[in-house]
């Protein structure tokens, strides 16, 4: 893999093939490879500097535009905050609604690992803008930022003092240090402001979480310093391919989540008829479990190191996210014995809490690949060659 | 972050309700905290305030029934600003600036919010802010004088804030006056 | 002798938890099914599922409880579960007025998508947070009365009224079925014998 990455112009297809079998867990490789295969970084190294710079500048412009400017504007405009006449305050209140939705989920992201509640290595103040104040977003909506003390004279004249803090113990600290979940909150807020069609949908946090986790833990400081901005572009790329899963109005379309689940069930029927039959007979519908599996790219079904390894393979799928269907089918066939002997209740429990029973993620990936290879050989092996020849001819022709 | 300052509602004995114009402004989802410097005199008043924002701080006024558990004085820290609260009937002579300054100093706060006179009054003295938001309902004073309904709103940004003064005129129009305030640097 | 034989048979009731995002549906469910409380629940995406068996009036009743995602986006997914439900718990948060205001919206959803004889119950959760309370118990009661449904204030954290709420709902469903039972018609899904194919899933529920 190092060899591929050392080329001046990186062979993306080759890189994807290698990445499918996993990136090394230490070093900077994965963070770099994800940027490349998600097209957040061009293959031509000569373009890196320029591209990265413009992306990072763009991102900080978004932060200024969506967070800092409205804040300054509302402060300088001496208009009445409470009047309902479409002033800068109205926008501000609307944003606060959006923000409270995001905050709820960003705060409860991956509670089983400490990373997201740890201080961010490069908080926003360091690289975005001097006028960005730490805790800026959180302060706007949080009710946890108040401490109070009170005294009352009792009948005999003594003064009783009581002190209370609203919220967590570390609140005082909390306002001064920016934590990783707050970076995620800001990323999702900027994304929502920029993508008015989707805004924020629950579950997006589970997609951006692992990406930020990988990029911000890059030991190469030159890269991890910019983890936030680069995460934004990787996330935007992933979302552009899976956003239909998140949009309600797309549910019934051919690219929506229902179609995706149906295709996966068809695939299961083909590769493991008995399991399909059990699910079918017990009326275990795809949306009972596949909805979450597929919308979140299985990130809630396994621990974060496994999710990350799985995503190496999912991201390197050249027909993204075709391979995801095979992974879901592979999981079902790997727990087939349990499913076939289980009743409805047992099976539902199993399918909704797979993390305890799933075999090693590598076994799942190998099984999924095996199923896919089988299909490729059986159905479209020779066609693929023909097709690519034809495509070649076509492109020559168009020239 | 918006903090609402109100006082002396005296609901329902002296005033049946918060004026309609004010109720239209004070809707949920905008304000984070409410500070009330006393004389709500009923559960209705408290419910009204709680509906505006989840976090409500109250000190007891002379007309609040003694069984309420509200304190006589309270200090609330929001952002980098400390705000002291007292109803003011305990201050003697009533409403004298000197006496209020003594309270402010003993509470060690940047801003002192008080009430009692039903008259909106804001003073910035030696880098400290004294705010009497006035009566939210325009309740008459104990001596029966008529009052103009009023309240105040603080927009706090770290160590700075903007104060908005709201008054309901006799023409039933709301008048809003902003005032900038910045906490003095401790070193200065 | 129908009563004798029913004694040994399990009944299956399908219950559904609905309400705005963040009101604590998952916490309520975990308190009931596992008797645990955890503040760090991740958001529910789509639907979650738990089973708990309770004994009421000498009968073993299997409760199949579906926990739905609250956000608007998931409504098309979750309303498809309403149809087969025997009981629906509509949850709001006593510290969040918005979640209370949305009750009517959720009730409309029930009317549109659930079967007519579904047992409904209103739950005001987080009643341990008295100092943050914004919706009085009276207001909850009033809305429940207006809609002719039962009401409990609960706390998943302090374990207040959780079991009572679920058991009451289950009992109400059970009592509703009584008259039919007396007419010698077996009610509920017979889990131990007979029709294997209807052992779960929406639509199968209690009506054979």
Coordinates of C-alpha atoms in Angstrom, one line a residue, chain B:
Chain B
X1 CA -28.0 33.7 25.2
X2 CA -31.1 35.5 26.3
X3 CA -32.0 36.1 29.9
X4 CA -35.4 37.6 30.9
X5 CA -35.6 39.9 33.9
X6 CA -39.0 40.5 35.4
X7 CA -40.5 41.6 38.7
X8 CA -43.6 42.5 40.7
X9 CA -46.3 40.6 38.8
X10 CA -48.8 40.6 41.7
X11 CA -51.0 38.3 39.7
X12 CA -54.0 38.0 40.0
X13 CA -54.8 40.4 43.0
X14 CA -53.5 43.6 41.4
X15 CA -53.4 42.7 37.8
X16 CA -55.4 39.9 36.1
X17 CA -52.8 39.0 33.4
X18 CA -49.6 39.9 31.6
X19 CA -50.5 42.4 28.9
X20 CA -51.4 40.8 25.5
X21 CA -48.6 42.6 23.7
X22 CA -46.1 41.1 26.1
X23 CA -47.5 37.7 25.9
X24 CA -47.0 37.8 22.2
X25 CA -43.3 38.5 22.7
X26 CA -42.7 36.1 25.5
X27 CA -43.1 32.8 23.8
X28 CA -41.2 29.6 24.5
X29 CA -38.1 28.7 22.5
X30 CA -36.3 32.0 22.6
X31 CA -35.2 32.7 26.1
X32 CA -32.8 30.4 28.1
X33 CA -33.2 31.7 31.6
X34 CA -35.7 33.8 33.6
X35 CA -34.7 35.9 36.7
X36 CA -37.6 37.2 38.7
X37 CA -36.9 39.6 41.6
X38 CA -40.0 38.8 43.6
X39 CA -43.7 39.4 44.2
X40 CA -45.2 36.9 41.8
X41 CA -47.7 36.2 44.5
X42 CA -49.2 33.2 42.8
X43 CA -48.6 29.8 41.2
X44 CA -50.1 31.3 38.0
X45 CA -47.3 33.8 37.7
X46 CA -44.6 31.1 38.2
X47 CA -46.2 28.9 35.6
X48 CA -46.3 31.8 33.2
X49 CA -42.5 32.3 33.6
X50 CA -41.7 28.6 33.5
X51 CA -43.5 28.3 30.2
X52 CA -41.1 30.9 28.7
X53 CA -38.0 29.1 29.7
X54 CA -37.2 26.0 31.7
X55 CA -34.7 27.6 34.0
X56 CA -36.4 30.1 36.3
X57 CA -34.7 31.8 39.3
X58 CA -36.8 33.7 41.9
X59 CA -36.2 35.7 45.0
X60 CA -38.9 36.3 47.5
X61 CA -40.8 39.6 47.7
X62 CA -42.7 41.1 50.6
X63 CA -46.0 39.9 49.2
X64 CA -44.9 36.4 48.4
X65 CA -46.4 34.0 50.9
X66 CA -43.8 33.1 53.5
X67 CA -44.1 29.4 52.9
X68 CA -42.6 29.6 49.5
X69 CA -39.0 28.3 49.6
X70 CA -37.6 31.1 47.6
X71 CA -34.5 32.8 49.0
X72 CA -34.1 36.4 49.9
X73 CA -31.0 36.8 47.9
X74 CA -29.6 34.9 45.0
X75 CA -26.5 35.0 42.8
X76 CA -26.6 33.5 39.3
X77 CA -23.5 33.1 37.2
X78 CA -24.2 33.1 33.4
X79 CA -21.3 33.1 31.1
X80 CA -18.7 35.3 32.7
X81 CA -21.2 37.6 34.4
X82 CA -22.5 37.3 37.9
X83 CA -25.9 38.6 38.6
X84 CA -27.3 39.3 42.0
X85 CA -31.0 39.2 42.8
X86 CA -33.0 40.8 45.6
X87 CA -36.5 42.1 45.8
X88 CA -35.5 45.3 47.5
X89 CA -38.1 45.8 50.3
X90 CA -35.3 44.8 52.7
X91 CA -33.1 47.7 51.4
X92 CA -33.3 50.8 53.5
X93 CA -33.8 53.5 52.6
X94 CA -36.0 52.0 49.9
X95 CA -34.5 52.2 46.4
X96 CA -31.6 54.4 47.5
X97 CA -28.6 53.9 45.2
X98 CA -26.2 53.8 48.2
X99 CA -28.1 51.0 49.8
X100 CA -28.3 49.0 46.6
X101 CA -24.5 49.4 46.0
X102 CA -24.0 48.0 49.5
X103 CA -26.0 44.9 48.5
X104 CA -24.2 44.6 45.2
X105 CA -20.9 44.7 47.0
X106 CA -21.8 42.2 49.6
X107 CA -23.0 39.8 46.9
X108 CA -19.9 40.5 44.8
X109 CA -21.8 40.7 41.5
X110 CA -21.5 42.7 38.2
X111 CA -25.2 43.2 37.9
X112 CA -27.8 43.7 40.5
X113 CA -31.4 43.0 39.7
X114 CA -34.1 44.3 42.1
X115 CA -37.7 45.3 42.1
X116 CA -40.3 46.6 44.6
X117 CA -41.0 50.1 43.1
X118 CA -42.8 48.8 40.0
X119 CA -40.9 51.4 38.0
X120 CA -38.3 50.5 35.4
X121 CA -34.9 51.9 36.2
X122 CA -31.5 51.1 34.8
X123 CA -28.3 52.7 36.1
X124 CA -24.7 52.0 35.2
X125 CA -22.5 53.1 38.0
X126 CA -18.8 52.6 38.2
X127 CA -18.9 49.7 35.7
X128 CA -21.7 47.9 37.4
X129 CA -25.3 47.6 36.3
X130 CA -28.4 48.1 38.5
X131 CA -31.6 46.9 36.9
X132 CA -35.1 47.3 38.1
X133 CA -37.1 45.6 35.3
X134 CA -40.4 47.2 36.5
X135 CA -43.7 45.4 36.9
X136 CA -44.4 42.9 34.1
X137 CA -48.1 43.2 34.6
X138 CA -48.2 46.9 35.3
X139 CA -49.6 46.2 38.7
X140 CA -50.3 49.2 40.9
X141 CA -48.0 49.8 43.8
X142 CA -49.0 49.2 47.4
X143 CA -50.0 52.9 47.6
X144 CA -52.3 52.4 44.6
X145 CA -50.2 54.3 42.0
X146 CA -50.8 53.2 38.4
X147 CA -47.7 51.7 36.7
X148 CA -46.5 51.2 33.1
X149 CA -46.0 47.4 32.3
X150 CA -42.3 46.7 31.7
X151 CA -39.5 44.1 31.6
X152 CA -35.9 43.8 30.6
X153 CA -33.9 41.3 28.5
X154 CA -30.2 40.5 28.7
X155 CA -28.3 39.1 25.8
X156 CA -25.2 37.7 27.3
X157 CA -22.0 37.0 25.3
X158 CA -19.2 36.0 27.6
X159 CA -18.2 39.1 29.6
X160 CA -20.4 41.5 27.6
X161 CA -24.1 41.9 27.3
X162 CA -26.7 44.0 25.7
X163 CA -29.7 45.1 27.8
X164 CA -33.0 45.6 26.1
X165 CA -35.6 47.6 28.0
X166 CA -39.3 46.9 27.1
X167 CA -42.1 49.3 28.1
X168 CA -45.7 49.2 27.1
X169 CA -46.9 52.8 26.3
X170 CA -50.3 54.1 27.0
X171 CA -50.9 53.8 23.2
X172 CA -50.5 50.1 23.6
X173 CA -47.2 50.1 21.7
X174 CA -44.1 48.4 22.9
X175 CA -41.0 50.6 23.2
X176 CA -37.6 48.8 23.1
X177 CA -34.4 50.5 24.1
X178 CA -31.0 48.7 23.9
X179 CA -28.0 49.4 26.1
X180 CA -24.5 47.9 25.7
X181 CA -22.7 46.8 28.8
X182 CA -19.3 45.3 29.2
X183 CA -17.9 44.0 32.4
X184 CA -14.8 45.8 33.6
X185 CA -11.5 43.9 33.4
X186 CA -10.6 42.8 36.9
X187 CA -7.2 44.3 36.4
X188 CA -8.4 47.8 35.5

